[in-house]
Amino acid sequence: MMQLVTILCPLDFSAASAPLLAYATALASCTGAELRLLHVLEPQLVLSGETAALPEPEAQQLLLQYQAQAAQAGAQRVATLVRHGEAAREIVREAAEHHADLIVIGSHGQTGLTRFLMGNTAEHVVRCAPCAAILVKPQSDSAFRQSA
């Protein structure tokens, strides 16, 4: 069986982030692994041609809130970090640089035109990750709690 020392959980702050965090936290709590919560600041193309991204201080504040939730739910070691760039590449880079044993990533995030133009982040991460990756659907949180 694979020993989990480091679990990477990229979060995009969408509605899917809460169940994703719960799933990753449960794994970290059960295994004693370090949980690394990552948000990638990725400029988004908007119709006006300008770029828009969540300001870094706001992203860091949201990550700190998620860190507190994970710690309260039993994760012993929780780190937060913000990276800049294209999400899929930065997730894979973070996993490689910090020797992640597992990436827990949401299967939903980008939709419609954004997904068409920028590609599917989760798909790229699963294909290119230097470690195992689990895709979590938004409804997986309740299913995980029932089976645990």
Phi, psi and omega in degrees: 000143181290132174270128180261118176253321182225126177245126177259129180232097177285134182236136179253004179068016174280179178299336180285349183292324182298308178293328177296315178299318180299318180295311181296321179295318178299317178297315180296320180296318181290328187256346185077012182288154171288135177254120179252114180266122186239136168234133178255122175278110185235113179304134179255134177287129176245166187301330182285351182093353177276167175253151179223133176214154176297131178300144184303317179301323177292319178298316179297321179296316178297319178297322178296324176295317177295322178300315179297319178298316181295317179296318179295329181274001173115356176290129186277323181231116182229123177247151177236147177204151177241132175239162180243137176138202180279126191306307184300315180296318182291326177295312179297318179297315179298316179300318180290313184295327182251017173051048178298141176269338184205140171249127176252109188233146179285144180276350179236148178185279178281144177222166172056228185297321180300316179296318180298315183285322188254349181089171181265114183301310183299318180299314179297317181297313181299319180290324190253356185297143177277008182211182177293152178222141176244128174268127182246122175281152183306326181277359183294336182302310182293323178295322180293317180298323181291327183271345183278000000 
